[in-house]
mmCIF file with all atom_site columns, C-alpha atoms in Angstrom:
data_model
loop_
_atom_site.group_PDB
_atom_site.id
_atom_site.type_symbol
_atom_site.label_atom_id
_atom_site.label_alt_id
_atom_site.label_comp_id
_atom_site.label_asym_id
_atom_site.label_entity_id
_atom_site.label_seq_id
_atom_site.pdbx_PDB_ins_code
_atom_site.Cartn_x
_atom_site.Cartn_y
_atom_site.Cartn_z
_atom_site.occupancy
_atom_site.B_iso_or_equiv
_atom_site.pdbx_formal_charge
_atom_site.auth_seq_id
_atom_site.auth_comp_id
_atom_site.auth_asym_id
_atom_site.auth_atom_id
_atom_site.pdbx_PDB_model_num
ATOM 1   C CA . MET J 1 1   ? -15.816 353.335 0.431  1.00 0.00 ? 1   MET J CA 1
ATOM 2   C CA . LYS J 1 2   ? -18.285 355.046 2.793  1.00 0.00 ? 2   LYS J CA 1
ATOM 3   C CA . VAL J 1 3   ? -21.142 352.894 1.479  1.00 0.00 ? 3   VAL J CA 1
ATOM 4   C CA . ARG J 1 4   ? -19.067 349.763 2.026  1.00 0.00 ? 4   ARG J CA 1
ATOM 5   C CA . LYS J 1 5   ? -18.230 350.786 5.612  1.00 0.00 ? 5   LYS J CA 1
ATOM 6   C CA . GLY J 1 6   ? -21.940 351.411 6.244  1.00 0.00 ? 6   GLY J CA 1
ATOM 7   C CA . ARG J 1 7   ? -22.834 347.959 4.970  1.00 0.00 ? 7   ARG J CA 1
ATOM 8   C CA . ILE J 1 8   ? -20.080 346.371 7.011  1.00 0.00 ? 8   ILE J CA 1
ATOM 9   C CA . ARG J 1 9   ? -21.289 348.214 10.138 1.00 0.00 ? 9   ARG J CA 1
ATOM 10  C CA . SER J 1 10  ? -24.867 347.066 9.443  1.00 0.00 ? 10  SER J CA 1
ATOM 11  C CA . ALA J 1 11  ? -23.710 343.484 8.985  1.00 0.00 ? 11  ALA J CA 1
ATOM 12  C CA . LEU J 1 12  ? -21.658 343.641 12.196 1.00 0.00 ? 12  LEU J CA 1
ATOM 13  C CA . LEU J 1 13  ? -24.579 345.163 14.092 1.00 0.00 ? 13  LEU J CA 1
ATOM 14  C CA . ALA J 1 14  ? -26.921 342.432 12.825 1.00 0.00 ? 14  ALA J CA 1
ATOM 15  C CA . ALA J 1 15  ? -24.380 339.756 13.791 1.00 0.00 ? 15  ALA J CA 1
ATOM 16  C CA . ALA J 1 16  ? -23.979 341.319 17.234 1.00 0.00 ? 16  ALA J CA 1
ATOM 17  C CA . LEU J 1 17  ? -27.757 341.346 17.755 1.00 0.00 ? 17  LEU J CA 1
ATOM 18  C CA . VAL J 1 18  ? -28.031 337.694 16.706 1.00 0.00 ? 18  VAL J CA 1
ATOM 19  C CA . GLY J 1 19  ? -25.055 336.874 18.925 1.00 0.00 ? 19  GLY J CA 1
ATOM 20  C CA . ALA J 1 20  ? -26.689 338.684 21.833 1.00 0.00 ? 20  ALA J CA 1
ATOM 21  C CA . ALA J 1 21  ? -29.800 336.541 21.386 1.00 0.00 ? 21  ALA J CA 1
ATOM 22  C CA . THR J 1 22  ? -27.837 333.278 21.260 1.00 0.00 ? 22  THR J CA 1
ATOM 23  C CA . PRO J 1 23  ? -27.107 332.964 25.007 1.00 0.00 ? 23  PRO J CA 1
ATOM 24  C CA . ALA J 1 24  ? -30.856 333.046 25.713 1.00 0.00 ? 24  ALA J CA 1
ATOM 25  C CA . LEU J 1 25  ? -31.166 329.917 23.559 1.00 0.00 ? 25  LEU J CA 1
ATOM 26  C CA . LEU J 1 26  ? -28.336 327.991 25.254 1.00 0.00 ? 26  LEU J CA 1
ATOM 27  C CA . PRO J 1 27  ? -30.190 326.794 28.350 1.00 0.00 ? 27  PRO J CA 1
ATOM 28  C CA . ALA J 1 28  ? -32.946 325.277 26.204 1.00 0.00 ? 28  ALA J CA 1
ATOM 29  C CA . THR J 1 29  ? -30.323 323.597 24.009 1.00 0.00 ? 29  THR J CA 1
ATOM 30  C CA . GLN J 1 30  ? -28.473 322.299 27.067 1.00 0.00 ? 30  GLN J CA 1
ATOM 31  C CA . ALA J 1 31  ? -31.714 320.874 28.454 1.00 0.00 ? 31  ALA J CA 1
ATOM 32  C CA . TYR J 1 32  ? -31.641 318.354 25.610 1.00 0.00 ? 32  TYR J CA 1
ATOM 33  C CA . ALA J 1 33  ? -28.158 317.145 26.550 1.00 0.00 ? 33  ALA J CA 1
ATOM 34  C CA . THR J 1 34  ? -27.996 313.643 27.989 1.00 0.00 ? 34  THR J CA 1
ATOM 35  C CA . PRO J 1 35  ? -28.148 313.805 31.792 1.00 0.00 ? 35  PRO J CA 1
ATOM 36  C CA . LEU J 1 36  ? -25.100 312.515 33.611 1.00 0.00 ? 36  LEU J CA 1
ATOM 37  C CA . GLY J 1 37  ? -25.550 309.434 35.764 1.00 0.00 ? 37  GLY J CA 1
ATOM 38  C CA . ARG J 1 38  ? -23.075 308.025 38.257 1.00 0.00 ? 38  ARG J CA 1
ATOM 39  C CA . VAL J 1 39  ? -22.677 304.762 40.166 1.00 0.00 ? 39  VAL J CA 1
ATOM 40  C CA . CYS J 1 40  ? -20.365 304.116 43.119 1.00 0.00 ? 40  CYS J CA 1
ATOM 41  C CA . LEU J 1 41  ? -19.242 300.949 44.858 1.00 0.00 ? 41  LEU J CA 1
ATOM 42  C CA . PHE J 1 42  ? -18.107 301.091 48.513 1.00 0.00 ? 42  PHE J CA 1
ATOM 43  C CA . GLN J 1 43  ? -15.670 298.637 50.073 1.00 0.00 ? 43  GLN J CA 1
ATOM 44  C CA . ASP J 1 44  ? -15.564 297.292 53.621 1.00 0.00 ? 44  ASP J CA 1
ATOM 45  C CA . LYS J 1 45  ? -12.224 295.464 53.551 1.00 0.00 ? 45  LYS J CA 1
ATOM 46  C CA . GLN J 1 46  ? -12.778 293.605 56.818 1.00 0.00 ? 46  GLN J CA 1
ATOM 47  C CA . GLY J 1 47  ? -16.292 292.416 56.000 1.00 0.00 ? 47  GLY J CA 1
ATOM 48  C CA . ALA J 1 48  ? -17.163 288.733 55.548 1.00 0.00 ? 48  ALA J CA 1
ATOM 49  C CA . ASN J 1 49  ? -14.104 287.567 57.507 1.00 0.00 ? 49  ASN J CA 1
ATOM 50  C CA . GLY J 1 50  ? -11.692 289.463 55.250 1.00 0.00 ? 50  GLY J CA 1
ATOM 51  C CA . ALA J 1 51  ? -13.280 288.553 51.899 1.00 0.00 ? 51  ALA J CA 1
ATOM 52  C CA . GLY J 1 52  ? -14.837 292.031 51.874 1.00 0.00 ? 52  GLY J CA 1
ATOM 53  C CA . HIS J 1 53  ? -18.291 293.523 51.703 1.00 0.00 ? 53  HIS J CA 1
ATOM 54  C CA . VAL J 1 54  ? -19.729 296.189 49.403 1.00 0.00 ? 54  VAL J CA 1
ATOM 55  C CA . ALA J 1 55  ? -22.468 298.788 49.375 1.00 0.00 ? 55  ALA J CA 1
ATOM 56  C CA . TRP J 1 56  ? -23.729 300.662 46.325 1.00 0.00 ? 56  TRP J CA 1
ATOM 57  C CA . ALA J 1 57  ? -24.987 304.119 45.339 1.00 0.00 ? 57  ALA J CA 1
ATOM 58  C CA . ILE J 1 58  ? -26.538 305.615 42.202 1.00 0.00 ? 58  ILE J CA 1
ATOM 59  C CA . ARG J 1 59  ? -27.086 309.294 41.416 1.00 0.00 ? 59  ARG J CA 1
ATOM 60  C CA . ASP J 1 60  ? -30.287 310.739 40.013 1.00 0.00 ? 60  ASP J CA 1
ATOM 61  C CA . PRO J 1 61  ? -29.307 311.927 36.518 1.00 0.00 ? 61  PRO J CA 1
ATOM 62  C CA . LYS J 1 62  ? -31.946 314.676 36.718 1.00 0.00 ? 62  LYS J CA 1
ATOM 63  C CA . ASN J 1 63  ? -30.900 315.941 40.157 1.00 0.00 ? 63  ASN J CA 1
ATOM 64  C CA . SER J 1 64  ? -27.184 315.660 40.907 1.00 0.00 ? 64  SER J CA 1
ATOM 65  C CA . SER J 1 65  ? -27.684 316.263 44.641 1.00 0.00 ? 65  SER J CA 1
ATOM 66  C CA . HIS J 1 66  ? -29.995 313.223 45.041 1.00 0.00 ? 66  HIS J CA 1
ATOM 67  C CA . TRP J 1 67  ? -28.627 309.702 45.534 1.00 0.00 ? 67  TRP J CA 1
ATOM 68  C CA . ILE J 1 68  ? -30.096 306.271 46.197 1.00 0.00 ? 68  ILE J CA 1
ATOM 69  C CA . TRP J 1 69  ? -27.905 303.828 48.119 1.00 0.00 ? 69  TRP J CA 1
ATOM 70  C CA . GLY J 1 70  ? -28.010 300.532 49.935 1.00 0.00 ? 70  GLY J CA 1
ATOM 71  C CA . ALA J 1 71  ? -26.464 297.125 50.529 1.00 0.00 ? 71  ALA J CA 1
ATOM 72  C CA . THR J 1 72  ? -27.247 293.488 51.194 1.00 0.00 ? 72  THR J CA 1
ATOM 73  C CA . ASP J 1 73  ? -25.844 292.697 54.611 1.00 0.00 ? 73  ASP J CA 1
ATOM 74  C CA . GLY J 1 74  ? -26.916 289.062 54.840 1.00 0.00 ? 74  GLY J CA 1
ATOM 75  C CA . PHE J 1 75  ? -28.440 287.680 58.012 1.00 0.00 ? 75  PHE J CA 1
ATOM 76  C CA . ASN J 1 76  ? -26.552 286.341 61.040 1.00 0.00 ? 76  ASN J CA 1
ATOM 77  C CA . GLY J 1 77  ? -23.615 285.188 58.899 1.00 0.00 ? 77  GLY J CA 1
ATOM 78  C CA . ALA J 1 78  ? -25.750 282.741 56.890 1.00 0.00 ? 78  ALA J CA 1
ATOM 79  C CA . ARG J 1 79  ? -24.079 281.371 53.771 1.00 0.00 ? 79  ARG J CA 1
ATOM 80  C CA . GLU J 1 80  ? -27.452 280.794 52.129 1.00 0.00 ? 80  GLU J CA 1
ATOM 81  C CA . ILE J 1 81  ? -30.899 282.345 52.572 1.00 0.00 ? 81  ILE J CA 1
ATOM 82  C CA . LEU J 1 82  ? -33.901 280.941 50.772 1.00 0.00 ? 82  LEU J CA 1
ATOM 83  C CA . PRO J 1 83  ? -35.946 283.235 48.489 1.00 0.00 ? 83  PRO J CA 1
ATOM 84  C CA . GLY J 1 84  ? -38.669 285.099 50.336 1.00 0.00 ? 84  GLY J CA 1
ATOM 85  C CA . ARG J 1 85  ? -36.758 285.280 53.635 1.00 0.00 ? 85  ARG J CA 1
ATOM 86  C CA . PRO J 1 86  ? -35.018 288.458 54.886 1.00 0.00 ? 86  PRO J CA 1
ATOM 87  C CA . ASN J 1 87  ? -31.550 288.773 53.340 1.00 0.00 ? 87  ASN J CA 1
ATOM 88  C CA . GLY J 1 88  ? -30.471 292.044 54.933 1.00 0.00 ? 88  GLY J CA 1
ATOM 89  C CA . SER J 1 89  ? -31.099 294.197 51.851 1.00 0.00 ? 89  SER J CA 1
ATOM 90  C CA . TRP J 1 90  ? -31.865 297.850 52.517 1.00 0.00 ? 90  TRP J CA 1
ATOM 91  C CA . ILE J 1 91  ? -32.216 301.073 50.514 1.00 0.00 ? 91  ILE J CA 1
ATOM 92  C CA . GLN J 1 92  ? -32.226 304.805 51.261 1.00 0.00 ? 92  GLN J CA 1
ATOM 93  C CA . GLY J 1 93  ? -32.385 308.041 49.313 1.00 0.00 ? 93  GLY J CA 1
ATOM 94  C CA . GLY J 1 94  ? -31.099 311.541 49.972 1.00 0.00 ? 94  GLY J CA 1
ATOM 95  C CA . THR J 1 95  ? -27.984 313.676 49.654 1.00 0.00 ? 95  THR J CA 1
ATOM 96  C CA . TRP J 1 96  ? -24.340 312.581 49.606 1.00 0.00 ? 96  TRP J CA 1
ATOM 97  C CA . LYS J 1 97  ? -23.950 313.984 53.141 1.00 0.00 ? 97  LYS J CA 1
ATOM 98  C CA . GLN J 1 98  ? -26.909 311.915 54.344 1.00 0.00 ? 98  GLN J CA 1
ATOM 99  C CA . MET J 1 99  ? -25.402 308.873 52.689 1.00 0.00 ? 99  MET J CA 1
ATOM 100 C CA . ARG J 1 100 ? -22.183 309.417 54.653 1.00 0.00 ? 100 ARG J CA 1
ATOM 101 C CA . GLY J 1 101 ? -24.078 310.000 57.889 1.00 0.00 ? 101 GLY J CA 1
ATOM 102 C CA . GLU J 1 102 ? -22.985 313.653 58.058 1.00 0.00 ? 102 GLU J CA 1
ATOM 103 C CA . ALA J 1 103 ? -26.639 314.705 58.014 1.00 0.00 ? 103 ALA J CA 1
ATOM 104 C CA . THR J 1 104 ? -29.248 312.891 60.060 1.00 0.00 ? 104 THR J CA 1
ATOM 105 C CA . GLY J 1 105 ? -32.444 311.125 59.124 1.00 0.00 ? 105 GLY J CA 1
ATOM 106 C CA . LYS J 1 106 ? -31.180 308.330 56.854 1.00 0.00 ? 106 LYS J CA 1
ATOM 107 C CA . LYS J 1 107 ? -29.406 305.012 57.286 1.00 0.00 ? 107 LYS J CA 1
ATOM 108 C CA . PRO J 1 108 ? -25.916 305.790 55.981 1.00 0.00 ? 108 PRO J CA 1
ATOM 109 C CA . ILE J 1 109 ? -23.187 303.864 54.256 1.00 0.00 ? 109 ILE J CA 1
ATOM 110 C CA . ASP J 1 110 ? -21.321 304.101 57.539 1.00 0.00 ? 110 ASP J CA 1
ATOM 111 C CA . LEU J 1 111 ? -17.989 305.928 57.522 1.00 0.00 ? 111 LEU J CA 1
ATOM 112 C CA . ARG J 1 112 ? -16.843 303.727 60.411 1.00 0.00 ? 112 ARG J CA 1
ATOM 113 C CA . THR J 1 113 ? -17.378 300.557 58.372 1.00 0.00 ? 113 THR J CA 1
ATOM 114 C CA . TYR J 1 114 ? -16.479 301.342 54.765 1.00 0.00 ? 114 TYR J CA 1
ATOM 115 C CA . ASP J 1 115 ? -12.899 302.098 53.767 1.00 0.00 ? 115 ASP J CA 1
ATOM 116 C CA . TYR J 1 116 ? -12.905 303.083 50.093 1.00 0.00 ? 116 TYR J CA 1
ATOM 117 C CA . TYR J 1 117 ? -15.194 303.871 47.199 1.00 0.00 ? 117 TYR J CA 1
ATOM 118 C CA . ARG J 1 118 ? -14.844 304.175 43.452 1.00 0.00 ? 118 ARG J CA 1
ATOM 119 C CA . CYS J 1 119 ? -17.243 305.497 40.836 1.00 0.00 ? 119 CYS J CA 1
ATOM 120 C CA . ILE J 1 120 ? -17.954 305.612 37.126 1.00 0.00 ? 120 ILE J CA 1
ATOM 121 C CA . ASN J 1 121 ? -20.060 308.124 35.178 1.00 0.00 ? 121 ASN J CA 1
ATOM 122 C CA . THR J 1 122 ? -22.774 306.962 32.812 1.00 0.00 ? 122 THR J CA 1
ATOM 123 C CA . ALA J 1 123 ? -24.563 308.726 29.979 1.00 0.00 ? 123 ALA J CA 1
ATOM 124 C CA . GLY J 1 124 ? -27.778 308.693 31.974 1.00 0.00 ? 124 GLY J CA 1
ATOM 125 C CA . GLY J 1 125 ? -29.567 306.443 34.392 1.00 0.00 ? 125 GLY J CA 1
ATOM 126 C CA . ASN J 1 126 ? -32.926 304.882 35.117 1.00 0.00 ? 126 ASN J CA 1
ATOM 127 C CA . LEU J 1 127 ? -33.734 305.134 38.830 1.00 0.00 ? 127 LEU J CA 1
ATOM 128 C CA . ALA J 1 128 ? -37.063 303.320 38.457 1.00 0.00 ? 128 ALA J CA 1
ATOM 129 C CA . ALA J 1 129 ? -35.403 300.301 36.806 1.00 0.00 ? 129 ALA J CA 1
ATOM 130 C CA . ALA J 1 130 ? -32.711 300.225 39.506 1.00 0.00 ? 130 ALA J CA 1
ATOM 131 C CA . GLN J 1 131 ? -35.313 300.359 42.272 1.00 0.00 ? 131 GLN J CA 1
ATOM 132 C CA . LYS J 1 132 ? -37.293 297.556 40.603 1.00 0.00 ? 132 LYS J CA 1
ATOM 133 C CA . THR J 1 133 ? -34.145 295.404 40.567 1.00 0.00 ? 133 THR J CA 1
ATOM 134 C CA . TYR J 1 134 ? -33.506 296.254 44.215 1.00 0.00 ? 134 TYR J CA 1
ATOM 135 C CA . THR J 1 135 ? -37.031 295.053 45.088 1.00 0.00 ? 135 THR J CA 1
ATOM 136 C CA . LYS J 1 136 ? -36.393 291.797 43.224 1.00 0.00 ? 136 LYS J CA 1
ATOM 137 C CA . ASN J 1 137 ? -33.089 291.393 45.105 1.00 0.00 ? 137 ASN J CA 1
ATOM 138 C CA . VAL J 1 138 ? -34.838 291.791 48.463 1.00 0.00 ? 138 VAL J CA 1
ATOM 139 C CA . HIS J 1 139 ? -36.936 288.694 47.749 1.00 0.00 ? 139 HIS J CA 1
ATOM 140 C CA . ASN J 1 140 ? -34.553 286.444 45.793 1.00 0.00 ? 140 ASN J CA 1
ATOM 141 C CA . GLY J 1 141 ? -32.571 285.066 48.712 1.00 0.00 ? 141 GLY J CA 1
ATOM 142 C CA . TYR J 1 142 ? -28.829 285.018 49.243 1.00 0.00 ? 142 TYR J CA 1
ATOM 143 C CA . ALA J 1 143 ? -25.960 282.693 48.314 1.00 0.00 ? 143 ALA J CA 1
ATOM 144 C CA . VAL J 1 144 ? -22.441 283.511 49.459 1.00 0.00 ? 144 VAL J CA 1
ATOM 145 C CA . LEU J 1 145 ? -20.769 282.884 46.067 1.00 0.00 ? 145 LEU J CA 1
ATOM 146 C CA . THR J 1 146 ? -23.456 283.692 43.506 1.00 0.00 ? 146 THR J CA 1
ATOM 147 C CA . ASN J 1 147 ? -26.170 285.952 44.938 1.00 0.00 ? 147 ASN J CA 1
ATOM 148 C CA . ASN J 1 148 ? -24.514 288.223 47.467 1.00 0.00 ? 148 ASN J CA 1
ATOM 149 C CA . CYS J 1 149 ? -23.836 291.871 48.295 1.00 0.00 ? 149 CYS J CA 1
ATOM 150 C CA . LEU J 1 150 ? -21.632 292.225 45.210 1.00 0.00 ? 150 LEU J CA 1
ATOM 151 C CA . THR J 1 151 ? -23.792 290.493 42.601 1.00 0.00 ? 151 THR J CA 1
ATOM 152 C CA . LYS J 1 152 ? -26.884 292.325 43.840 1.00 0.00 ? 152 LYS J CA 1
ATOM 153 C CA . ALA J 1 153 ? -25.084 295.694 43.619 1.00 0.00 ? 153 ALA J CA 1
ATOM 154 C CA . LEU J 1 154 ? -23.932 294.918 40.073 1.00 0.00 ? 154 LEU J CA 1
ATOM 155 C CA . SER J 1 155 ? -27.461 293.932 39.002 1.00 0.00 ? 155 SER J CA 1
ATOM 156 C CA . ILE J 1 156 ? -28.735 297.290 40.281 1.00 0.00 ? 156 ILE J CA 1
ATOM 157 C CA . PHE J 1 157 ? -25.976 299.102 38.341 1.00 0.00 ? 157 PHE J CA 1
ATOM 158 C CA . ARG J 1 158 ? -26.843 297.218 35.128 1.00 0.00 ? 158 ARG J CA 1
ATOM 159 C CA . SER J 1 159 ? -30.536 298.061 35.513 1.00 0.00 ? 159 SER J CA 1
ATOM 160 C CA . TYR J 1 160 ? -29.661 301.705 36.113 1.00 0.00 ? 160 TYR J CA 1
ATOM 161 C CA . SER J 1 161 ? -27.542 301.944 32.949 1.00 0.00 ? 161 SER J CA 1
ATOM 162 C CA . THR J 1 162 ? -27.546 299.436 30.103 1.00 0.00 ? 162 THR J CA 1
ATOM 163 C CA . ALA J 1 163 ? -24.259 301.027 28.969 1.00 0.00 ? 163 ALA J CA 1
ATOM 164 C CA . LEU J 1 164 ? -22.558 299.237 31.875 1.00 0.00 ? 164 LEU J CA 1
ATOM 165 C CA . THR J 1 165 ? -21.704 296.151 29.842 1.00 0.00 ? 165 THR J CA 1
ATOM 166 C CA . SER J 1 166 ? -19.154 293.554 30.939 1.00 0.00 ? 166 SER J CA 1
ATOM 167 C CA . THR J 1 167 ? -16.376 295.795 29.597 1.00 0.00 ? 167 THR J CA 1
ATOM 168 C CA . TYR J 1 168 ? -17.212 298.344 32.288 1.00 0.00 ? 168 TYR J CA 1
ATOM 169 C CA . LEU J 1 169 ? -18.807 296.043 34.838 1.00 0.00 ? 169 LEU J CA 1
ATOM 170 C CA . PRO J 1 170 ? -17.384 292.508 34.878 1.00 0.00 ? 170 PRO J CA 1
ATOM 171 C CA . SER J 1 171 ? -19.313 289.646 36.452 1.00 0.00 ? 171 SER J CA 1
ATOM 172 C CA . GLY J 1 172 ? -19.072 289.323 40.219 1.00 0.00 ? 172 GLY J CA 1
ATOM 173 C CA . MET J 1 173 ? -19.984 285.637 40.343 1.00 0.00 ? 173 MET J CA 1
ATOM 174 C CA . TYR J 1 174 ? -17.566 283.549 42.424 1.00 0.00 ? 174 TYR J CA 1
ATOM 175 C CA . LYS J 1 175 ? -15.450 286.623 43.216 1.00 0.00 ? 175 LYS J CA 1
ATOM 176 C CA . ALA J 1 176 ? -14.738 287.948 46.680 1.00 0.00 ? 176 ALA J CA 1
ATOM 177 C CA . PRO J 1 177 ? -15.820 291.589 47.021 1.00 0.00 ? 177 PRO J CA 1
ATOM 178 C CA . ASN J 1 178 ? -12.260 292.718 47.887 1.00 0.00 ? 178 ASN J CA 1
ATOM 179 C CA . TYR J 1 179 ? -10.859 290.998 44.793 1.00 0.00 ? 179 TYR J CA 1
ATOM 180 C CA . TYR J 1 180 ? -13.574 292.513 42.610 1.00 0.00 ? 180 TYR J CA 1
ATOM 181 C CA . PHE J 1 181 ? -13.153 296.014 44.029 1.00 0.00 ? 181 PHE J CA 1
ATOM 182 C CA . THR J 1 182 ? -9.419  296.057 43.302 1.00 0.00 ? 182 THR J CA 1
ATOM 183 C CA . THR J 1 183 ? -8.444  293.555 40.608 1.00 0.00 ? 183 THR J CA 1
ATOM 184 C CA . SER J 1 184 ? -11.646 293.320 38.537 1.00 0.00 ? 184 SER J CA 1
ATOM 185 C CA . LEU J 1 185 ? -12.393 297.059 38.533 1.00 0.00 ? 185 LEU J CA 1
ATOM 186 C CA . ASN J 1 186 ? -8.736  297.890 37.838 1.00 0.00 ? 186 ASN J CA 1
ATOM 187 C CA . LYS J 1 187 ? -9.051  295.860 34.620 1.00 0.00 ? 187 LYS J CA 1
ATOM 188 C CA . ALA J 1 188 ? -12.463 297.310 33.712 1.00 0.00 ? 188 ALA J CA 1
ATOM 189 C CA . ARG J 1 189 ? -12.838 300.475 31.642 1.00 0.00 ? 189 ARG J CA 1
ATOM 190 C CA . GLY J 1 190 ? -13.842 303.867 32.999 1.00 0.00 ? 190 GLY J CA 1
ATOM 191 C CA . TRP J 1 191 ? -13.684 303.359 36.761 1.00 0.00 ? 191 TRP J CA 1
ATOM 192 C CA . GLU J 1 192 ? -12.069 306.064 38.846 1.00 0.00 ? 192 GLU J CA 1
ATOM 193 C CA . ARG J 1 193 ? -9.342  305.095 41.288 1.00 0.00 ? 193 ARG J CA 1
ATOM 194 C CA . ALA J 1 194 ? -10.337 304.103 44.789 1.00 0.00 ? 194 ALA J CA 1
ATOM 195 C CA . ARG J 1 195 ? -10.701 306.991 47.220 1.00 0.00 ? 195 ARG J CA 1
ATOM 196 C CA . THR J 1 196 ? -10.765 306.944 50.981 1.00 0.00 ? 196 THR J CA 1
ATOM 197 C CA . TYR J 1 197 ? -14.341 307.070 52.118 1.00 0.00 ? 197 TYR J CA 1
#
């Protein structure tokens, strides 16, 4: 019986030593986990004469405190802008507080203009692809029903994460931003409820 207890103690001690070494391995294991991406759509209910206006934001999946955000604001109320002409697209990068205008130095998604926002998490994200799409959007004109603040935001989201298929991100063509923000995203999968911005 004493020999058995000695073997059991040795086995328990060995298990404890292995167990003590395991936490040191966890951070390396966690480093291989898929980074968490996030996209958010912001609603200005009064924009475009009540049809609504949207801005967008994407989070850096490798640095959760860094965001890239922007919008396409159009130009002097034009219903159409030819490719190559300024269409009011802009982009910024920084922290969530900078995005809200609570910290200076960046053009914010203005708290005085935008009413609500809603977000969805993604299994990762490609900032470079999203920025490339933004650059394309700057130069591809503007059309009030088919190439506007909403469709440009959605194209940036799709470039950022290919997982955002039509199930999660329905088409915005021929849809008013207010309708899309409420009705379309309510029917889509995975979107959080709208929050006051």
